[in-house]
GROMACS .gro file of N, CA and C in nm:
model
  213
    1UNK      N    1   2.955  -4.863   6.290
    1UNK     CA    2   2.999  -4.838   6.412
    1UNK      C    3   2.859  -4.831   6.491
    2UNK      N    4   2.870  -4.874   6.611
    2UNK     CA    5   2.777  -4.879   6.732
    2UNK      C    6   2.715  -4.733   6.758
    3UNK      N    7   2.605  -4.702   6.780
    3UNK     CA    8   2.537  -4.577   6.848
    3UNK      C    9   2.527  -4.585   7.002
    4UNK      N   10   2.629  -4.545   7.066
    4UNK     CA   11   2.621  -4.539   7.214
    4UNK      C   12   2.572  -4.425   7.268
    5UNK      N   13   2.510  -4.421   7.396
    5UNK     CA   14   2.454  -4.332   7.459
    5UNK      C   15   2.559  -4.252   7.508
    6UNK      N   16   2.675  -4.311   7.561
    6UNK     CA   17   2.792  -4.240   7.615
    6UNK      C   18   2.871  -4.197   7.513
    7UNK      N   19   2.908  -4.079   7.490
    7UNK     CA   20   3.006  -4.035   7.372
    7UNK      C   21   3.167  -4.046   7.434
    8UNK      N   22   3.230  -4.058   7.333
    8UNK     CA   23   3.371  -4.064   7.368
    8UNK      C   24   3.424  -3.973   7.486
    9UNK      N   25   3.490  -4.038   7.569
    9UNK     CA   26   3.534  -3.973   7.686
    9UNK      C   27   3.659  -3.859   7.631
   10UNK      N   28   3.653  -3.743   7.691
   10UNK     CA   29   3.757  -3.649   7.644
   10UNK      C   30   3.881  -3.668   7.724
   11UNK      N   31   3.979  -3.591   7.666
   11UNK     CA   32   4.127  -3.628   7.713
   11UNK      C   33   4.121  -3.576   7.877
   12UNK      N   34   4.138  -3.670   7.950
   12UNK     CA   35   4.139  -3.656   8.084
   12UNK      C   36   4.298  -3.664   8.147
   13UNK      N   37   4.396  -3.634   8.090
   13UNK     CA   38   4.548  -3.629   8.126
   13UNK      C   39   4.563  -3.492   8.192
   14UNK      N   40   4.586  -3.460   8.288
   14UNK     CA   41   4.607  -3.342   8.347
   14UNK      C   42   4.721  -3.260   8.274
   15UNK      N   43   4.724  -3.125   8.282
   15UNK     CA   44   4.835  -3.049   8.214
   15UNK      C   45   4.877  -2.970   8.341
   16UNK      N   46   5.009  -2.960   8.356
   16UNK     CA   47   5.067  -2.915   8.458
   16UNK      C   48   5.108  -2.754   8.437
   17UNK      N   49   5.066  -2.673   8.534
   17UNK     CA   50   5.086  -2.518   8.501
   17UNK      C   51   5.159  -2.466   8.616
   18UNK      N   52   5.254  -2.402   8.595
   18UNK     CA   53   5.337  -2.322   8.681
   18UNK      C   54   5.308  -2.181   8.669
   19UNK      N   55   5.262  -2.112   8.816
   19UNK     CA   56   5.232  -1.969   8.795
   19UNK      C   57   5.316  -1.915   8.918
   20UNK      N   58   5.323  -1.771   8.912
   20UNK     CA   59   5.385  -1.694   8.994
   20UNK      C   60   5.267  -1.607   9.041
   21UNK      N   61   5.249  -1.597   9.173
   21UNK     CA   62   5.143  -1.487   9.224
   21UNK      C   63   5.188  -1.383   9.320
   22UNK      N   64   5.150  -1.278   9.345
   22UNK     CA   65   5.178  -1.164   9.429
   22UNK      C   66   5.167  -1.242   9.573
   23UNK      N   67   5.260  -1.161   9.670
   23UNK     CA   68   5.225  -1.225   9.794
   23UNK      C   69   5.079  -1.207   9.855
   24UNK      N   70   5.025  -1.083   9.820
   24UNK     CA   71   4.893  -1.082   9.880
   24UNK      C   72   4.782  -1.162   9.843
   25UNK      N   73   4.793  -1.240   9.691
   25UNK     CA   74   4.731  -1.339   9.646
   25UNK      C   75   4.744  -1.475   9.684
   26UNK      N   76   4.863  -1.480   9.745
   26UNK     CA   77   4.917  -1.605   9.805
   26UNK      C   78   4.854  -1.620   9.934
   27UNK      N   79   4.859  -1.499  10.007
   27UNK     CA   80   4.802  -1.501  10.138
   27UNK      C   81   4.645  -1.532  10.129
   28UNK      N   82   4.596  -1.466  10.017
   28UNK     CA   83   4.438  -1.490  10.012
   28UNK      C   84   4.414  -1.626   9.983
   29UNK      N   85   4.505  -1.685   9.916
   29UNK     CA   86   4.474  -1.838   9.881
   29UNK      C   87   4.498  -1.928  10.013
   30UNK      N   88   4.582  -1.905  10.096
   30UNK     CA   89   4.611  -1.953  10.209
   30UNK      C   90   4.492  -1.945  10.322
   31UNK      N   91   4.449  -1.832  10.331
   31UNK     CA   92   4.321  -1.789  10.394
   31UNK      C   93   4.208  -1.849  10.367
   32UNK      N   94   4.182  -1.877  10.221
   32UNK     CA   95   4.069  -1.942  10.171
   32UNK      C   96   4.068  -2.094  10.197
   33UNK      N   97   4.192  -2.145  10.177
   33UNK     CA   98   4.216  -2.287  10.221
   33UNK      C   99   4.185  -2.295  10.387
   34UNK      N  100   4.224  -2.214  10.452
   34UNK     CA  101   4.181  -2.235  10.597
   34UNK      C  102   4.041  -2.230  10.635
   35UNK      N  103   3.960  -2.143  10.559
   35UNK     CA  104   3.830  -2.123  10.570
   35UNK      C  105   3.745  -2.241  10.523
   36UNK      N  106   3.815  -2.301  10.402
   36UNK     CA  107   3.775  -2.439  10.346
   36UNK      C  108   3.775  -2.554  10.460
   37UNK      N  109   3.881  -2.546  10.518
   37UNK     CA  110   3.904  -2.665  10.627
   37UNK      C  111   3.818  -2.647  10.739
   38UNK      N  112   3.768  -2.513  10.783
   38UNK     CA  113   3.703  -2.481  10.892
   38UNK      C  114   3.550  -2.512  10.853
   39UNK      N  115   3.522  -2.508  10.735
   39UNK     CA  116   3.383  -2.505  10.673
   39UNK      C  117   3.377  -2.670  10.657
   40UNK      N  118   3.451  -2.736  10.610
   40UNK     CA  119   3.426  -2.868  10.557
   40UNK      C  120   3.498  -2.977  10.643
   41UNK      N  121   3.577  -2.925  10.744
   41UNK     CA  122   3.649  -3.023  10.825
   41UNK      C  123   3.747  -3.101  10.780
   42UNK      N  124   3.834  -3.054  10.661
   42UNK     CA  125   3.893  -3.134  10.575
   42UNK      C  126   3.996  -3.032  10.514
   43UNK      N  127   4.126  -3.045  10.558
   43UNK     CA  128   4.228  -2.972  10.504
   43UNK      C  129   4.278  -3.006  10.335
   44UNK      N  130   4.273  -2.905  10.264
   44UNK     CA  131   4.303  -2.946  10.122
   44UNK      C  132   4.410  -2.833  10.099
   45UNK      N  133   4.530  -2.894  10.052
   45UNK     CA  134   4.620  -2.795   9.982
   45UNK      C  135   4.567  -2.696   9.913
   46UNK      N  136   4.641  -2.575   9.902
   46UNK     CA  137   4.601  -2.470   9.784
   46UNK      C  138   4.617  -2.518   9.655
   47UNK      N  139   4.731  -2.588   9.621
   47UNK     CA  140   4.723  -2.649   9.476
   47UNK      C  141   4.628  -2.727   9.452
   48UNK      N  142   4.579  -2.789   9.534
   48UNK     CA  143   4.424  -2.886   9.503
   48UNK      C  144   4.319  -2.796   9.499
   49UNK      N  145   4.301  -2.688   9.575
   49UNK     CA  146   4.196  -2.614   9.539
   49UNK      C  147   4.170  -2.507   9.427
   50UNK      N  148   4.307  -2.460   9.384
   50UNK     CA  149   4.308  -2.381   9.269
   50UNK      C  150   4.215  -2.422   9.127
   51UNK      N  151   4.266  -2.545   9.111
   51UNK     CA  152   4.186  -2.618   8.979
   51UNK      C  153   4.044  -2.592   8.990
   52UNK      N  154   3.965  -2.626   9.110
   52UNK     CA  155   3.840  -2.617   9.146
   52UNK      C  156   3.784  -2.466   9.143
   53UNK      N  157   3.874  -2.378   9.170
   53UNK     CA  158   3.831  -2.248   9.180
   53UNK      C  159   3.839  -2.188   9.048
   54UNK      N  160   3.921  -2.234   8.994
   54UNK     CA  161   3.912  -2.170   8.826
   54UNK      C  162   3.818  -2.219   8.754
   55UNK      N  163   3.795  -2.351   8.763
   55UNK     CA  164   3.670  -2.422   8.706
   55UNK      C  165   3.532  -2.346   8.756
   56UNK      N  166   3.524  -2.313   8.873
   56UNK     CA  167   3.395  -2.252   8.918
   56UNK      C  168   3.382  -2.106   8.871
   57UNK      N  169   3.485  -2.035   8.855
   57UNK     CA  170   3.498  -1.916   8.801
   57UNK      C  171   3.470  -1.915   8.646
   58UNK      N  172   3.528  -1.992   8.571
   58UNK     CA  173   3.487  -1.989   8.442
   58UNK      C  174   3.341  -2.033   8.408
   59UNK      N  175   3.296  -2.136   8.491
   59UNK     CA  176   3.162  -2.147   8.485
   59UNK      C  177   3.072  -2.061   8.497
   60UNK      N  178   3.097  -1.976   8.609
   60UNK     CA  179   3.017  -1.875   8.636
   60UNK      C  180   3.003  -1.728   8.553
   61UNK      N  181   3.108  -1.736   8.467
   61UNK     CA  182   3.116  -1.616   8.363
   61UNK      C  183   3.039  -1.647   8.242
   62UNK      N  184   2.916  -1.579   8.242
   62UNK     CA  185   2.805  -1.611   8.137
   62UNK      C  186   2.874  -1.546   8.011
   63UNK      N  187   2.939  -1.437   7.978
   63UNK     CA  188   3.016  -1.392   7.888
   63UNK      C  189   3.109  -1.488   7.829
   64UNK      N  190   3.205  -1.538   7.897
   64UNK     CA  191   3.279  -1.617   7.846
   64UNK      C  192   3.206  -1.741   7.804
   65UNK      N  193   3.114  -1.801   7.851
   65UNK     CA  194   3.038  -1.924   7.795
   65UNK      C  195   2.964  -1.891   7.672
   66UNK      N  196   2.908  -1.779   7.669
   66UNK     CA  197   2.834  -1.734   7.551
   66UNK      C  198   2.943  -1.741   7.431
   67UNK      N  199   3.055  -1.671   7.466
   67UNK     CA  200   3.156  -1.625   7.341
   67UNK      C  201   3.233  -1.757   7.325
   68UNK      N  202   3.233  -1.860   7.414
   68UNK     CA  203   3.308  -1.994   7.395
   68UNK      C  204   3.215  -2.075   7.304
   69UNK      N  205   3.100  -2.083   7.319
   69UNK     CA  206   2.991  -2.166   7.235
   69UNK      C  207   2.995  -2.108   7.084
   70UNK      N  208   3.033  -1.966   7.071
   70UNK     CA  209   3.025  -1.921   6.934
   70UNK      C  210   3.158  -1.990   6.869
   71UNK      N  211   3.247  -2.037   6.905
   71UNK     CA  212   3.356  -2.119   6.822
   71UNK      C  213   3.325  -2.226   6.744
   0.00000   0.00000   0.00000
């Protein structure tokens, strides 16, 4: 087997999740999308922003990262 610098790529098939949120959270997400559009001059649907928001949240949670690496 060859020693490549690039490791095998992880599974990149998206997993679809369906969730229900309370009306106040839904409004907050709409407000966030509006602020995003005003900031970057580009409209993005809430459904496109949520995965990035969740990833940013998980990456910023030090306790989660610490405990996740212990597995």
